[in-house]
Amino acid sequence: MIKKPRTKSLKLLKLDAILPRLVHNHLKHGELQTEFARYSAGYRGEVALDYFLHDLDENSYLIFHDLRLPRDKEKKYYFQIDCLILHSSFGVLLEVKNLSGDLYFDHHFDQMKRTKNGVDETFPDPVNQVQQQKIYLESWLKRNQLPRIPLYSLVVLTNPKSFITLSPHYGEKAAHIIRAKGLANKVQQISTYHKETLSKKDLSKITSKLLKQHERHNPDLLKTYNINHTDIITGVFCPGCNHIPMRRERSTWVCSKCNIKSKDAHKKAIQDYAMIFEEPAKNKMLRRFLHIDSSTCMKNLLKSMNLTPSGPTNSATYQLQIPE
């Protein structure tokens, strides 16, 4: 049973909003495009995992996607788990990798090298990563006075076209690397090692604490990549030809390039604003972003999206909705 569904990371959503609006020839464009491609591939890999998770008995396993939990009481540091499979007698942490090409796991330098189209890239050894996450989760269970159970860690490779080789003496760590198609068998094999130790009440308590302490990472990408507000192209994109900006005429958005008309093209622009800039927003700021002159028009558009202002009239702000 899925207890925490998968969602796109806020970084991926923000990159998707920023890239089309970044001024042409911006110095950070290539870096952002690379990050977007990497996060998109990662998300596709996690989605591909769902097919194989369905092979597990939904009445016996609880599944949590994309957990981000505090490492300390002060919530200064966090650790992330791509997927946690919880059983009444054990738990399995999954680090999901969707990489094509030749993958070489190097025990000597604790790294993974990917060779694709003659280009080499190095990554931290994902086996070490997921084993470290397991240590953090064990500490988290103890700190929250929750029942402790045996935990296992696996690196799941979801791209069937990747070619895997291991360095000499990679040793027992190799057992932590599996193809996605072998996941269910591996988990069921683990289940034969243990007897049930957690009651339904225990599982419910752990589930409640996991969901309560999960905190979605919300990075400020403008600050991270040193992007000025003036580097962001404003206006409403045409849903037909992607021209920007559309103009507002008689309660309708009109594209000056392809003449398509839309009643709700502003919704995507407001969503972009929410993803790119800090919240909350003022009527004046949103008018400037959407190229609207009338404050009443802007207010009505926001009202149609069930967004209401808070605070004094002359400085009222709107809490824009961030997609799940």
Coordinates of C-alpha atoms in Angstrom, one line a residue:
M1 CA 0.0 0.0 0.0
I2 CA 1.4 3.4 -1.0
K3 CA 1.4 5.6 2.1
K4 CA 3.3 8.5 0.5
P5 CA 2.8 9.0 -3.2
R6 CA 5.6 10.1 -5.5
T7 CA 5.7 13.8 -6.5
K8 CA 8.0 15.8 -8.7
S9 CA 10.7 17.5 -6.6
L10 CA 10.3 21.3 -6.2
K11 CA 13.7 21.7 -7.8
L12 CA 12.5 19.9 -10.9
L13 CA 9.3 22.0 -11.0
K14 CA 11.2 25.2 -10.5
L15 CA 13.7 24.4 -13.2
D16 CA 10.8 23.7 -15.5
A17 CA 9.3 27.1 -14.7
I18 CA 12.6 29.1 -14.9
L19 CA 14.2 27.7 -18.1
P20 CA 11.6 28.9 -20.6
R21 CA 11.6 32.4 -18.9
L22 CA 15.4 32.8 -18.6
V23 CA 16.7 35.6 -20.9
H24 CA 18.4 34.3 -24.0
N25 CA 22.2 33.6 -23.8
H26 CA 22.1 33.7 -20.0
L27 CA 25.4 32.4 -18.6
K28 CA 23.6 29.8 -16.4
H29 CA 21.3 28.5 -19.1
G30 CA 23.5 25.5 -19.9
E31 CA 24.0 24.5 -16.3
L32 CA 20.2 24.8 -15.6
Q33 CA 19.4 22.7 -18.7
T34 CA 21.9 20.0 -17.5
E35 CA 20.3 19.9 -14.0
F36 CA 16.8 19.8 -15.5
A37 CA 17.8 16.8 -17.7
R38 CA 19.4 15.0 -14.7
Y39 CA 16.4 15.5 -12.4
S40 CA 14.0 14.6 -15.2
A41 CA 15.8 11.4 -15.8
G42 CA 15.8 10.6 -12.1
Y43 CA 12.1 11.2 -11.9
R44 CA 11.4 9.0 -14.9
G45 CA 13.5 6.3 -13.3
E46 CA 11.5 6.4 -10.1
V47 CA 8.2 6.3 -12.1
A48 CA 9.6 3.2 -14.0
L49 CA 10.1 1.6 -10.6
D50 CA 6.3 1.6 -10.0
Y51 CA 5.8 -1.2 -12.4
F52 CA 8.0 -3.5 -10.4
L53 CA 6.7 -2.4 -7.0
H54 CA 3.3 -3.7 -8.1
D55 CA 4.7 -7.2 -7.8
L56 CA 4.8 -6.8 -4.0
D57 CA 1.7 -7.7 -2.0
E58 CA 0.1 -4.4 -1.2
N59 CA -1.4 -5.9 2.0
S60 CA 2.0 -6.8 3.3
Y61 CA 4.1 -3.7 2.4
L62 CA 3.9 0.0 3.0
I63 CA 5.6 2.2 0.4
F64 CA 6.9 5.7 1.0
H65 CA 8.3 7.7 -2.0
D66 CA 10.6 10.7 -1.7
L67 CA 11.1 11.0 2.0
R68 CA 13.1 13.9 3.5
L69 CA 13.6 13.6 7.2
P70 CA 15.6 15.6 9.8
R71 CA 18.9 14.2 10.9
D72 CA 18.8 16.1 14.2
K73 CA 16.3 17.6 16.6
E74 CA 17.2 21.2 15.5
K75 CA 16.3 20.2 11.9
K76 CA 19.5 21.7 10.7
Y77 CA 20.4 18.8 8.4
Y78 CA 18.2 16.4 6.5
F79 CA 18.6 13.1 4.7
Q80 CA 16.6 11.8 1.7
I81 CA 15.3 8.4 0.7
D82 CA 14.1 7.7 -2.8
C83 CA 11.8 4.9 -1.7
L84 CA 11.2 3.1 1.6
I85 CA 9.5 -0.3 1.7
L86 CA 8.2 -1.1 5.2
H87 CA 7.2 -4.6 6.3
S88 CA 6.1 -5.8 9.7
S89 CA 9.5 -7.4 10.2
F90 CA 12.0 -5.3 8.2
G91 CA 12.5 -2.2 6.0
V92 CA 14.2 -1.7 2.7
L93 CA 15.7 1.6 1.6
L94 CA 16.0 2.1 -2.2
E95 CA 18.4 4.4 -4.0
V96 CA 17.0 4.6 -7.6
K97 CA 19.3 5.3 -10.5
N98 CA 18.1 5.7 -14.1
L99 CA 21.4 5.8 -16.0
S100 CA 22.2 4.5 -19.5
G101 CA 25.6 3.7 -20.8
D102 CA 28.5 1.8 -19.2
L103 CA 28.4 1.9 -15.4
Y104 CA 31.6 1.1 -13.5
F105 CA 31.5 0.8 -9.7
D106 CA 34.9 1.6 -8.3
H107 CA 35.5 0.5 -4.7
H108 CA 38.9 2.1 -4.4
F109 CA 37.7 5.7 -5.0
D110 CA 34.1 5.1 -3.7
Q111 CA 32.6 6.3 -7.0
M112 CA 30.6 5.2 -10.0
K113 CA 31.8 6.2 -13.4
R114 CA 29.3 6.4 -16.3
T115 CA 30.6 6.3 -19.9
K116 CA 28.2 7.3 -22.6
N117 CA 29.0 8.3 -26.2
G118 CA 32.7 8.5 -25.3
V119 CA 32.1 10.9 -22.4
D120 CA 33.0 10.0 -18.8
E121 CA 31.1 11.2 -15.8
T122 CA 31.7 10.3 -12.1
F123 CA 29.2 10.1 -9.3
P124 CA 29.4 9.2 -5.6
D125 CA 29.1 5.5 -5.1
P126 CA 25.3 5.0 -4.7
V127 CA 25.8 1.9 -2.5
N128 CA 27.6 4.1 0.0
Q129 CA 24.9 6.7 -0.3
V130 CA 22.0 4.3 0.5
Q131 CA 24.0 2.7 3.3
Q132 CA 24.5 6.1 4.9
Q133 CA 20.8 6.8 4.6
K134 CA 20.2 3.5 6.4
I135 CA 22.4 4.7 9.3
Y136 CA 20.5 8.0 9.4
L137 CA 17.1 6.2 9.4
E138 CA 18.2 3.9 12.3
S139 CA 19.2 7.0 14.2
W140 CA 15.9 8.7 13.4
L141 CA 13.9 5.7 14.6
K142 CA 15.9 5.7 17.9
R143 CA 15.6 9.4 18.4
N144 CA 11.8 9.3 17.9
Q145 CA 11.5 6.3 20.3
L146 CA 10.0 4.1 17.6
P147 CA 10.4 0.3 17.3
R148 CA 13.7 -0.6 15.6
I149 CA 13.7 -3.3 12.9
P150 CA 16.3 -4.7 10.6
L151 CA 16.9 -2.3 7.7
Y152 CA 18.3 -3.2 4.3
S153 CA 19.7 -0.9 1.5
L154 CA 19.6 -1.5 -2.2
V155 CA 20.6 0.5 -5.3
V156 CA 18.0 -0.2 -8.0
L157 CA 19.0 0.4 -11.6
T158 CA 15.9 1.1 -13.7
N159 CA 17.4 1.5 -17.1
P160 CA 17.7 -1.9 -18.6
K161 CA 20.2 -0.8 -21.3
S162 CA 22.9 0.1 -18.8
F163 CA 26.0 -2.1 -18.7
I164 CA 27.4 -2.8 -15.3
T165 CA 30.9 -3.7 -14.3
L166 CA 32.5 -3.8 -10.9
S167 CA 36.1 -3.0 -9.9
P168 CA 38.1 -5.9 -8.4
H169 CA 37.5 -6.5 -4.7
Y170 CA 34.2 -4.6 -4.8
G171 CA 33.1 -7.4 -2.6
E172 CA 29.9 -7.7 -0.6
K173 CA 28.8 -4.3 -1.7
A174 CA 27.8 -5.9 -5.1
A175 CA 24.9 -7.6 -3.4
H176 CA 23.3 -4.2 -2.9
I177 CA 23.1 -3.5 -6.6
I178 CA 20.1 -4.9 -8.5
R179 CA 18.1 -4.4 -11.6
A180 CA 14.5 -3.2 -11.2
K181 CA 13.1 -6.4 -12.4
G182 CA 14.7 -8.3 -9.5
L183 CA 13.3 -6.0 -6.8
A184 CA 10.3 -8.0 -5.8
N185 CA 12.2 -11.3 -5.6
K186 CA 14.9 -9.6 -3.5
V187 CA 12.4 -8.1 -1.1
Q188 CA 10.6 -11.4 -0.8
Q189 CA 13.9 -13.2 -0.2
I190 CA 14.6 -10.8 2.7
S191 CA 11.2 -11.6 4.1
T192 CA 12.2 -15.2 4.6
Y193 CA 14.9 -14.2 7.0
H194 CA 12.7 -12.5 9.6
K195 CA 9.6 -13.1 11.7
E196 CA 7.0 -10.5 12.2
T197 CA 8.0 -8.0 15.0
L198 CA 5.8 -5.0 14.4
S199 CA 2.1 -4.8 15.2
K200 CA -0.4 -2.8 13.1
K201 CA -0.2 -0.2 15.9
D202 CA 3.6 0.0 15.5
L203 CA 3.4 0.3 11.8
S204 CA 0.7 3.0 12.1
K205 CA 2.9 4.9 14.6
I206 CA 6.0 4.8 12.3
T207 CA 3.9 5.8 9.3
S208 CA 2.4 8.8 11.2
K209 CA 5.8 10.0 12.3
L210 CA 7.4 9.6 8.8
L211 CA 4.6 11.6 7.2
K212 CA 4.6 14.2 9.9
Q213 CA 8.4 14.8 9.9
H214 CA 8.8 14.7 6.1
E215 CA 9.7 18.1 4.8
R216 CA 9.8 18.9 1.1
H217 CA 13.0 20.6 0.0
N218 CA 12.3 24.0 -1.4
P219 CA 15.5 25.6 -2.8
D220 CA 15.7 29.2 -3.9
L221 CA 17.1 28.7 -7.4
L222 CA 17.5 32.4 -8.2
K223 CA 19.8 32.7 -5.3
T224 CA 21.6 29.3 -5.9
Y225 CA 22.4 30.2 -9.5
N226 CA 22.8 33.9 -9.0
I227 CA 19.9 34.8 -11.3
N228 CA 18.5 38.4 -11.1
H229 CA 14.7 39.1 -11.2
T230 CA 15.4 41.1 -14.3
D231 CA 16.7 37.9 -16.0
I232 CA 13.3 36.4 -15.9
I233 CA 11.0 37.0 -18.9
T234 CA 7.6 38.2 -17.9
G235 CA 4.2 37.7 -19.5
V236 CA 1.7 34.9 -20.4
F237 CA 2.8 32.2 -22.8
C238 CA 0.6 31.2 -25.7
P239 CA -0.7 27.7 -25.1
G240 CA -0.7 27.1 -28.9
C241 CA 2.7 28.4 -30.3
N242 CA 4.4 29.3 -27.0
H243 CA 4.8 33.0 -28.0
I244 CA 5.2 35.5 -25.2
P245 CA 3.6 37.7 -24.2
M246 CA -0.1 37.3 -24.9
R247 CA -2.3 40.4 -24.6
R248 CA -5.5 40.7 -22.5
E249 CA -8.6 41.8 -24.5
R250 CA -12.1 41.7 -23.2
S251 CA -11.5 39.0 -20.6
T252 CA -9.6 36.9 -23.1
W253 CA -5.9 36.2 -23.7
V254 CA -5.0 36.7 -27.4
C255 CA -1.7 35.7 -29.1
S256 CA -0.4 38.3 -31.5
K257 CA 1.5 35.6 -33.4
C258 CA -1.0 32.8 -34.1
N259 CA -4.2 34.6 -33.0
I260 CA -5.2 31.8 -30.7
K261 CA -7.5 32.8 -27.8
S262 CA -7.6 31.5 -24.3
K263 CA -9.6 32.1 -21.2
D264 CA -7.2 30.6 -18.7
A265 CA -3.7 31.0 -20.1
H266 CA -2.9 33.2 -17.0
K267 CA -3.0 30.1 -14.7
K268 CA 0.3 28.7 -15.9
A269 CA 1.9 32.2 -15.6
I270 CA 0.7 32.5 -12.0
Q271 CA 2.0 29.0 -11.3
D272 CA 5.3 30.0 -12.8
Y273 CA 5.5 33.1 -10.6
A274 CA 4.8 30.9 -7.5
M275 CA 7.6 28.5 -8.5
I276 CA 10.2 31.2 -9.3
F277 CA 9.7 33.9 -6.7
E278 CA 9.3 34.1 -3.0
E279 CA 5.9 34.0 -1.5
P280 CA 3.5 35.7 -0.8
A281 CA 2.7 37.9 -3.8
K282 CA 0.9 41.2 -4.1
N283 CA -1.6 42.3 -6.7
K284 CA 0.8 44.8 -8.2
M285 CA 3.6 42.3 -8.5
L286 CA 1.4 39.8 -10.3
R287 CA 0.0 42.5 -12.6
R288 CA 3.5 43.4 -13.6
F289 CA 4.4 39.8 -14.3
L290 CA 1.3 39.1 -16.4
H291 CA 1.3 42.5 -18.1
I292 CA -2.1 43.5 -16.8
D293 CA -3.0 47.1 -16.1
S294 CA -6.2 46.8 -14.0
S295 CA -5.9 45.8 -10.4
T296 CA -9.6 44.8 -10.5
C297 CA -8.9 42.5 -13.4
M298 CA -6.0 40.9 -11.5
K299 CA -8.1 40.5 -8.4
N300 CA -10.9 38.8 -10.4
L301 CA -8.5 36.4 -12.0
L302 CA -7.1 35.4 -8.6
K303 CA -10.6 35.0 -7.2
S304 CA -11.5 32.7 -10.1
M305 CA -8.6 30.5 -8.9
N306 CA -10.0 30.5 -5.4
L307 CA -7.1 32.7 -4.2
T308 CA -8.1 35.3 -1.7
P309 CA -6.0 38.2 -0.2
S310 CA -4.9 38.4 3.4
G311 CA -3.9 41.5 5.3
P312 CA -4.8 45.2 5.0
T313 CA -6.3 46.3 1.6
N314 CA -3.4 48.5 0.6
S315 CA -0.8 45.8 1.3
A316 CA -2.8 42.6 0.8
T317 CA -0.9 39.5 -0.3
Y318 CA -1.8 36.2 -1.9
Q319 CA -0.5 32.8 -0.9
L320 CA 0.0 31.1 -4.2
Q321 CA -0.4 27.4 -4.5
I322 CA 2.7 25.3 -5.2
P323 CA 2.0 22.1 -7.2
E324 CA 2.2 18.8 -5.4

